[in-house]
XYZ file of C-alpha atoms in Angstrom:
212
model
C -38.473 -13.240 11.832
C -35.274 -14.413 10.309
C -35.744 -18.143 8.254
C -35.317 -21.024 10.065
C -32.777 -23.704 8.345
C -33.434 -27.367 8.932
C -29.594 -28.977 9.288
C -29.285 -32.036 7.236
C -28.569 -34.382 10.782
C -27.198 -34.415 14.073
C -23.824 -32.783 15.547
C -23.855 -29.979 12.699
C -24.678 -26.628 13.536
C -24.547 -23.165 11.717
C -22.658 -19.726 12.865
C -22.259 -16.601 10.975
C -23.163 -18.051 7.726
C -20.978 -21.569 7.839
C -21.341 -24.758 9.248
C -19.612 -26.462 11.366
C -18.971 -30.171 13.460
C -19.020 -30.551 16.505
C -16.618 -33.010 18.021
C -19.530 -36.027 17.931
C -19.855 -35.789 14.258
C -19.935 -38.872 12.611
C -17.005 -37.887 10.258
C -14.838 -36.141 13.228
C -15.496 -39.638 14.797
C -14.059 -41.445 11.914
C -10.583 -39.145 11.969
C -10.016 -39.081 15.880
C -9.515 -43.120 14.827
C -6.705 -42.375 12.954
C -5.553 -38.378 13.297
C -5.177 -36.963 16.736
C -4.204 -33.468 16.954
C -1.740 -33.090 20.303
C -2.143 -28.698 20.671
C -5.380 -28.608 21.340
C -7.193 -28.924 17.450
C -9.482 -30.709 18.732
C -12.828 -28.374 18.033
C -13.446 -25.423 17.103
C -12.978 -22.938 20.138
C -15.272 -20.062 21.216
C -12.675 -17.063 20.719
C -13.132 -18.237 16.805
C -16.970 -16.416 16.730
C -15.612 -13.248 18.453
C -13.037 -13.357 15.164
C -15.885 -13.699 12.446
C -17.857 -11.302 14.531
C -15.396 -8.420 14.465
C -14.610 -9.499 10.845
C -18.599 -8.835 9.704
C -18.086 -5.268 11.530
C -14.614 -4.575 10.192
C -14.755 -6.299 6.787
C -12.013 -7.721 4.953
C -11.461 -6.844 0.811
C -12.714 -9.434 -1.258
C -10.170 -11.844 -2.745
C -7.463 -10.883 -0.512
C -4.479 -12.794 0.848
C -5.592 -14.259 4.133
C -4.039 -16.906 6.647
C -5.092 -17.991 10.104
C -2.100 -18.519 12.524
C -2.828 -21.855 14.639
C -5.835 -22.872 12.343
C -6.484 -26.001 14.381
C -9.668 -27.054 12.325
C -9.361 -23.973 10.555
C -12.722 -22.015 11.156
C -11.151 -18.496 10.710
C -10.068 -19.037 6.970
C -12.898 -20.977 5.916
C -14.877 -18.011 7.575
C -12.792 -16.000 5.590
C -13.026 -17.797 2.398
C -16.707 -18.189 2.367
C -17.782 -14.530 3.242
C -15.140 -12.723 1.445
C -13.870 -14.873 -1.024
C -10.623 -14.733 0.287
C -7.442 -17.054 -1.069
C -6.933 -18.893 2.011
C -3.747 -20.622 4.006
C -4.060 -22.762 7.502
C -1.140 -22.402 9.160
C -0.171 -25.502 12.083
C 2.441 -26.564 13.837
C 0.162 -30.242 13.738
C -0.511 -32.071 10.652
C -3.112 -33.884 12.077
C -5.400 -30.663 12.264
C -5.461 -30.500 8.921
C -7.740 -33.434 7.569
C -10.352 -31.552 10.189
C -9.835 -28.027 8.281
C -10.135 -30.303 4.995
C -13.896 -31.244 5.831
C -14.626 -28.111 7.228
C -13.669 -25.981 4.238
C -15.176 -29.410 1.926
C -18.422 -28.929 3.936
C -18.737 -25.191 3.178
C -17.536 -25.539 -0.282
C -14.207 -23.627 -0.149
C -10.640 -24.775 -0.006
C -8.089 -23.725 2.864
C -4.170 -24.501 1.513
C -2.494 -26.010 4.556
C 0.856 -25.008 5.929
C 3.218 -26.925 7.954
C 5.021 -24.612 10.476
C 5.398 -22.606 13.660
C 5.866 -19.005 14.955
C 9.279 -19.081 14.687
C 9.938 -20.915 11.649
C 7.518 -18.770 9.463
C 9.457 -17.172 7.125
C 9.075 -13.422 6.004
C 8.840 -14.634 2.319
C 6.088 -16.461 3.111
C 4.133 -13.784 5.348
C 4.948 -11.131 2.376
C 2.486 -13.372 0.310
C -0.396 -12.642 2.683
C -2.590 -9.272 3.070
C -4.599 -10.488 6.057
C -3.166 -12.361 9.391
C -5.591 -14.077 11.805
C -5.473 -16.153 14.802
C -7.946 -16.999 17.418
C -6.853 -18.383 20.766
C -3.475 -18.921 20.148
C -2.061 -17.253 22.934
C -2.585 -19.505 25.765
C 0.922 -20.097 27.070
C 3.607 -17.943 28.391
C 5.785 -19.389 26.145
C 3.855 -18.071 23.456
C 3.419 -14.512 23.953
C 7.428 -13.366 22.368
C 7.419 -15.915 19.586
C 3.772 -14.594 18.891
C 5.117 -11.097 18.927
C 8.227 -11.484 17.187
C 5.748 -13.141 14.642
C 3.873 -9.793 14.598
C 6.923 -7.585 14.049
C 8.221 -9.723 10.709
C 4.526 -9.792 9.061
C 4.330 -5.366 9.829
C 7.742 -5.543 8.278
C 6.959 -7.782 5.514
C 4.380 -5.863 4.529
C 1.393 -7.740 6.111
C -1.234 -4.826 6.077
C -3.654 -5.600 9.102
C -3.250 -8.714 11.675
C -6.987 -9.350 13.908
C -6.607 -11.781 16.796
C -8.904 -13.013 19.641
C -8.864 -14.330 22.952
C -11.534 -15.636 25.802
C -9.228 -12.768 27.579
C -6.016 -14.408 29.044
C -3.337 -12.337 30.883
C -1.061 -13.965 27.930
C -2.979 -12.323 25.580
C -3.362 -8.932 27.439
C 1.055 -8.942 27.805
C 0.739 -9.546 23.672
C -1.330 -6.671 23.167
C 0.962 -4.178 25.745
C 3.755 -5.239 23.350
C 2.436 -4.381 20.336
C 1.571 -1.040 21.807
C 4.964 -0.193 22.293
C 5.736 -0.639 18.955
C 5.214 2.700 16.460
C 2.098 0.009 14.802
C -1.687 1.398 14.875
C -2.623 -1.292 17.509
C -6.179 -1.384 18.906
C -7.823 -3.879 21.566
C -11.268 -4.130 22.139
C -13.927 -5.822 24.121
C -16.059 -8.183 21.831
C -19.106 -9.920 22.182
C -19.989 -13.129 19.616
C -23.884 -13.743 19.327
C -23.565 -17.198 17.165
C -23.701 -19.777 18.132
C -24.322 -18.682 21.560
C -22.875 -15.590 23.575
C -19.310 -15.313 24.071
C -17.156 -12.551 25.056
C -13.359 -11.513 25.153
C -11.038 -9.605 23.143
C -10.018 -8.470 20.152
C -6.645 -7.169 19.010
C -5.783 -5.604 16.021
C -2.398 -4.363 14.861
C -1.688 -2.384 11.648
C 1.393 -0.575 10.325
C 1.654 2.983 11.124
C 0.767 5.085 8.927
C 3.270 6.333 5.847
């Protein structure tokens, strides 16, 4: 029978080996008075334990180059930086997401760099820095799925070696993964199931180069 961990107070809760806030924390409280994200950073979404889920299965390098596309609160690279000891980046189109990824990462005793930008304005420079691309539920629009993809096709090219998103399972998400499968990449998508905190299920897609 596994340990059972006694949370220091209310509105914190543990999954796959971090901690996390929910949205009634005292301290999440205390920024919603003064930072309100406006693309939906407002909690940590469900897709995010189907991420760290595949990631315990299909484990990352130590120390390697990671960032999580659409961080919101940033649960994927603190995930990331706490299991694998991976050098972390946040990426956001909102600032305001990032004092929530700050307490997060503070709370788990890692750091997360944060990173100002969007799909389209992410430059190949700066995805030729990272080893690792991640994203959970960050495909929810239409308007999403070709700068998402076009996103895809400059990391592969940059040199990005493997890219791992999830999704509850949105038809967006299924016309990003029939994309990347017409590409000459080593593109898989699976069916996932999360077991922390509670069950959730959806999919997983992962995209590598092809092979040399």
């Amino acid at each position: 029978m596994p340990e059972l961990e006694h949370l220091p107070e209310e509105h914190i809760y543990q999954a796959y080996g971090m901690y996390l806030l929910s949205s009634q924390h005292r301290l999440i409280r205390r920024l919603k008075r003064v930072y309100e994200p406006s693309i939906h950073g407002n909690k940590t979404w469900r897709a995010s334990f189907l991420l760290m889920d595949y990631l315990l299965h299909n484990p990352v390098r130590r120390g390697m180059r990671v960032m999580e596309l659409g961080c919101g609160w940033g649960p994927g690279a603190v995930f990331c930086a706490r299991r694998f000891k991976a050098r972390v980046t946040g990426l956001d189109m909102d600032k305001n997401v990032f004092p929530y990824m700050e307490v997060i990462a503070a709370l788990n005793g890692v750091e997360v760099a944060p990173l100002e930008a969007n799909f389209n304005n992410l430059t190949e420079d700066a995805l030729a820095r990272e080893q690792l691309l991640i994203g959970s539920d960050i495909c929810f629009w239409d308007s999403m799925v070709q700068p998402l993809f076009e996103l895809v096709r400059r990391g592969i090219g940059s040199g990005v070696k493997r890219i791992v998103l999830s999704d509850p399972g949105r038809p967006t998400f299924y016309e990003l993964a029939d994309l990347c499968a017409k590409e000459d990449w080593r593109t898989t998508l699976r069916e996932w199931y999360a077991v922390e905190p509670t069950r959730t299920t959806g999919e997983v897609l992962e995209i590598r180069p092809a092979r040399s």
